[in-house]
Short mmCIF file of C-alpha atoms in Angstrom, two decimals:
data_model
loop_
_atom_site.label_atom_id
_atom_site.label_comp_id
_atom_site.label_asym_id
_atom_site.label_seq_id
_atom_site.Cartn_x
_atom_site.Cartn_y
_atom_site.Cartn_z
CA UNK A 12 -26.27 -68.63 22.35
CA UNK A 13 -25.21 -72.47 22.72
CA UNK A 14 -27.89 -74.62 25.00
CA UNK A 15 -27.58 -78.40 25.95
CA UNK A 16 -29.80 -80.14 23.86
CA UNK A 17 -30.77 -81.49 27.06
CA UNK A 18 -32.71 -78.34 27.55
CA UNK A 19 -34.71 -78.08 24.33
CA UNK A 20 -38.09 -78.57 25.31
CA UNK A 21 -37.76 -76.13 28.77
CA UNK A 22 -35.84 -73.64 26.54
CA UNK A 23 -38.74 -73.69 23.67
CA UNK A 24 -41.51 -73.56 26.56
CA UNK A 25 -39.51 -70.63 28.17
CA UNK A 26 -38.83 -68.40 24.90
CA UNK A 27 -42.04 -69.43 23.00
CA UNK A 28 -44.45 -70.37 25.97
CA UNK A 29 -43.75 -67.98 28.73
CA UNK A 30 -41.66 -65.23 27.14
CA UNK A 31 -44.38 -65.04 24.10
CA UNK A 32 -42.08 -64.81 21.27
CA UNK A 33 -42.60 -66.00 17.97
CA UNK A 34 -40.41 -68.82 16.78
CA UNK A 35 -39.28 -68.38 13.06
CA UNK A 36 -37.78 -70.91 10.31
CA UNK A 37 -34.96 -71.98 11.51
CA UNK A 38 -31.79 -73.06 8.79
CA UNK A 39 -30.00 -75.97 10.60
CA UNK A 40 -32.13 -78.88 12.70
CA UNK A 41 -30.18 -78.02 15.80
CA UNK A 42 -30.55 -73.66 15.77
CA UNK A 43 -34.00 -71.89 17.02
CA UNK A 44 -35.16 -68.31 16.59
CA UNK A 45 -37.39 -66.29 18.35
CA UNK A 46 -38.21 -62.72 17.01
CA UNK A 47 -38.42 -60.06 19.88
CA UNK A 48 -40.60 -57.35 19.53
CA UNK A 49 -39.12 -54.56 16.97
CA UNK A 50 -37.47 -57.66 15.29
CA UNK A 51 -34.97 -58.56 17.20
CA UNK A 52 -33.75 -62.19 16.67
CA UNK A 53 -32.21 -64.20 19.31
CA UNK A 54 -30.61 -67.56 17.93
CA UNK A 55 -30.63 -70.61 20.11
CA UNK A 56 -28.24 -73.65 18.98
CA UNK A 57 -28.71 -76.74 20.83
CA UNK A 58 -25.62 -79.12 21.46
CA UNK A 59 -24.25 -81.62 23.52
CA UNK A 60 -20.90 -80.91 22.58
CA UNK A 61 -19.02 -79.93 26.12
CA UNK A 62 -16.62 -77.53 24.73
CA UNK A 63 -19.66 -75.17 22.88
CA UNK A 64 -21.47 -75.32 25.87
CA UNK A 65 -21.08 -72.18 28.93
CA UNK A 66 -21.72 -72.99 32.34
CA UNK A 67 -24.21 -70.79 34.32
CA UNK A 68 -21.42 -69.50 36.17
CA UNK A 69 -19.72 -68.75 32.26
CA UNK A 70 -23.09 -66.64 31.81
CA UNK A 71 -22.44 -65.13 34.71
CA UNK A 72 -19.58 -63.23 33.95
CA UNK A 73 -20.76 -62.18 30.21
CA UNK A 74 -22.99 -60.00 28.68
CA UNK A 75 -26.74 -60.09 29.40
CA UNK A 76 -30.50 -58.89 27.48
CA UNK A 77 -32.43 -56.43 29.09
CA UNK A 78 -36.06 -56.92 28.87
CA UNK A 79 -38.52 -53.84 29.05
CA UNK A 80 -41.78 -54.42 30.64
CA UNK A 81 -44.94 -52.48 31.52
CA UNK A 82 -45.46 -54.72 34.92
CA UNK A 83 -42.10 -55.69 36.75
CA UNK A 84 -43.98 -57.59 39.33
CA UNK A 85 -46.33 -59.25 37.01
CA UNK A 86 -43.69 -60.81 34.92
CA UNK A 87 -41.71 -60.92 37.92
CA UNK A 88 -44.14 -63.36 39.05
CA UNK A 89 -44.92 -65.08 35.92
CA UNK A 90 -41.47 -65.94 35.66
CA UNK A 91 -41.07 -67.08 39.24
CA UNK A 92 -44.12 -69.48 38.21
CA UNK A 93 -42.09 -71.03 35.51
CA UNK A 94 -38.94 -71.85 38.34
CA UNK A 95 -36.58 -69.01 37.49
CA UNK A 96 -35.01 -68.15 39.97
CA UNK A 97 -33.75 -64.06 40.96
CA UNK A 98 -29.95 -63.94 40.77
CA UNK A 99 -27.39 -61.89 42.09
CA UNK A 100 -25.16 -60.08 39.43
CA UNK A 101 -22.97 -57.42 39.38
CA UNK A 102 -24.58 -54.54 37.53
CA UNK A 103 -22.34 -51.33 37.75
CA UNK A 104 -25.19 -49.42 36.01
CA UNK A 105 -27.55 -49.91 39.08
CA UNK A 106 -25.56 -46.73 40.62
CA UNK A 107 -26.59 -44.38 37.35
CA UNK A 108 -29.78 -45.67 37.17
CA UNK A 109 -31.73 -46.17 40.17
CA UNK A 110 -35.04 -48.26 39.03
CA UNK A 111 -35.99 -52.09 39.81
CA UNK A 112 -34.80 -54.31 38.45
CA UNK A 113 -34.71 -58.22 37.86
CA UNK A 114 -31.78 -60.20 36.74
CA UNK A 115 -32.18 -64.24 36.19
CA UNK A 116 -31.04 -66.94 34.10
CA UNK A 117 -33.62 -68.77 31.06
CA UNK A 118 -32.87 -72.41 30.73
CA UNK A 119 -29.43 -73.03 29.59
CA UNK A 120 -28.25 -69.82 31.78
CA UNK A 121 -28.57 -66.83 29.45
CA UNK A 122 -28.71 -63.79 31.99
CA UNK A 123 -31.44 -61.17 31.44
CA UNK A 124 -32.35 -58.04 33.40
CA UNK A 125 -35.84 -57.49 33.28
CA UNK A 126 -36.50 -53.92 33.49
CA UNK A 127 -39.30 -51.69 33.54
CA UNK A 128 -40.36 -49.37 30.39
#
């Protein structure tokens, strides 16, 4: 995923800080990883260059991460603390699968549904 590199330091508090993941080595100066849990890697390249960049409303209509959690409202909250804000997306799966759910947009506008386990 492609962030303004006027969002490092909120993107590295969000993914490293808040979202506890580990950052890893990263190959280029302008590219960080963060290893999910079961080793997942999510690459992050920072850029300023307009036509690399999404808008939030871009994320909006792509793909987005689903997050399992033991605690929806906890990290609901904890997440809320940082200044993300809930977000209205169209999810056709919430009429299969009838749980809570909490979709929102990390720094730069990546969408994730956080979910419970």
């Amino acid at each position: 995923m492609t962030v303004t590199s006027a969002l490092k330091a909120r993107t590295r508090e969000f993914y490293g800080g808040v979202l506890g993941l580990k950052a890893i080595p990263s190959p280029a100066e302008n590219l960080d990883l963060y290893e999910f849990p079961g080793g997942f890697i999510l690459g992050l390249f920072f850029s300023d260059e307009r036509a690399e960049l999404l808008t939030e409303q871009d994320y909006l209509k792509a793909t987005w991460l689903e997050l399992k959690v033991d605690d929806l409202a906890q990290w609901k909250e904890r997440l809320q603390s940082f200044g993300v804000i809930e977000i209205e997306y169209d999810d056709p799966s919430r009429f299969a699968e009838p749980y809570p759910r909490f979709f929102f947009q990390a720094p730069g506008g990546q969408v994730f549904r956080l979910a419970p386990l």
